[in-house]
């Protein structure tokens, strides 16, 4: 499954980071990659404007800059605090995306590297979802990852 996950996330290579949002009051960070387009939702009968690829992170992650600076993000960061960094990271192109054997999602942009770090199972007392990668449209498969499992849903 690790090889499948690696192939799946490579789809964002060459696309730009369109947006990065921290949901206020939630442990959720949302990253959109690629040019936004209209997507019709049959269930709600609505058209939404979405990027082709998205990462939802419920885990801690770091952003390393080529300058050597490193920023660490967790659930305690407010959406206002995250907006300060959002302006500095969006618009850059993804050069490489990979999943490590320990289920970290590594996304390398031009001068920034993201490292999404799965929750250790002992953190919540069980193995919980840490990050999710998906693309909109078509089959819309989701790659769901925790510290111990990788599933394609």
mmCIF file with all atom_site columns, C-alpha atoms in Angstrom, residues 27 58-60 74-76 118-128:
data_model
loop_
_atom_site.group_PDB
_atom_site.id
_atom_site.type_symbol
_atom_site.label_atom_id
_atom_site.label_alt_id
_atom_site.label_comp_id
_atom_site.label_asym_id
_atom_site.label_entity_id
_atom_site.label_seq_id
_atom_site.pdbx_PDB_ins_code
_atom_site.Cartn_x
_atom_site.Cartn_y
_atom_site.Cartn_z
_atom_site.occupancy
_atom_site.B_iso_or_equiv
_atom_site.pdbx_formal_charge
_atom_site.auth_seq_id
_atom_site.auth_comp_id
_atom_site.auth_asym_id
_atom_site.auth_atom_id
_atom_site.pdbx_PDB_model_num
ATOM 1  C CA . UNK A 1 27  ? -7.717 20.485 14.604 1.00 0.00 ? 27  UNK A CA 1
ATOM 2  C CA . UNK A 1 58  ? -5.338 16.735 11.597 1.00 0.00 ? 58  UNK A CA 1
ATOM 3  C CA . UNK A 1 59  ? -1.798 16.074 12.795 1.00 0.00 ? 59  UNK A CA 1
ATOM 4  C CA . UNK A 1 60  ? 1.166  18.212 13.748 1.00 0.00 ? 60  UNK A CA 1
ATOM 5  C CA . UNK A 1 74  ? -0.309 21.852 16.041 1.00 0.00 ? 74  UNK A CA 1
ATOM 6  C CA . UNK A 1 75  ? -3.950 22.138 17.083 1.00 0.00 ? 75  UNK A CA 1
ATOM 7  C CA . UNK A 1 76  ? -3.201 25.067 19.403 1.00 0.00 ? 76  UNK A CA 1
ATOM 8  C CA . UNK A 1 118 ? 1.229  11.120 12.012 1.00 0.00 ? 118 UNK A CA 1
ATOM 9  C CA . UNK A 1 119 ? -0.049 11.010 15.594 1.00 0.00 ? 119 UNK A CA 1
ATOM 10 C CA . UNK A 1 120 ? 1.651  8.266  17.585 1.00 0.00 ? 120 UNK A CA 1
ATOM 11 C CA . UNK A 1 121 ? -1.052 5.734  18.608 1.00 0.00 ? 121 UNK A CA 1
ATOM 12 C CA . UNK A 1 122 ? -0.334 6.374  22.294 1.00 0.00 ? 122 UNK A CA 1
ATOM 13 C CA . UNK A 1 123 ? -1.214 10.068 21.773 1.00 0.00 ? 123 UNK A CA 1
ATOM 14 C CA . UNK A 1 124 ? -4.947 9.300  21.636 1.00 0.00 ? 124 UNK A CA 1
ATOM 15 C CA . UNK A 1 125 ? -4.789 5.792  23.064 1.00 0.00 ? 125 UNK A CA 1
ATOM 16 C CA . UNK A 1 126 ? -5.555 4.390  19.609 1.00 0.00 ? 126 UNK A CA 1
ATOM 17 C CA . UNK A 1 127 ? -4.503 4.751  16.002 1.00 0.00 ? 127 UNK A CA 1
ATOM 18 C CA . UNK A 1 128 ? -6.362 7.758  14.511 1.00 0.00 ? 128 UNK A CA 1
#
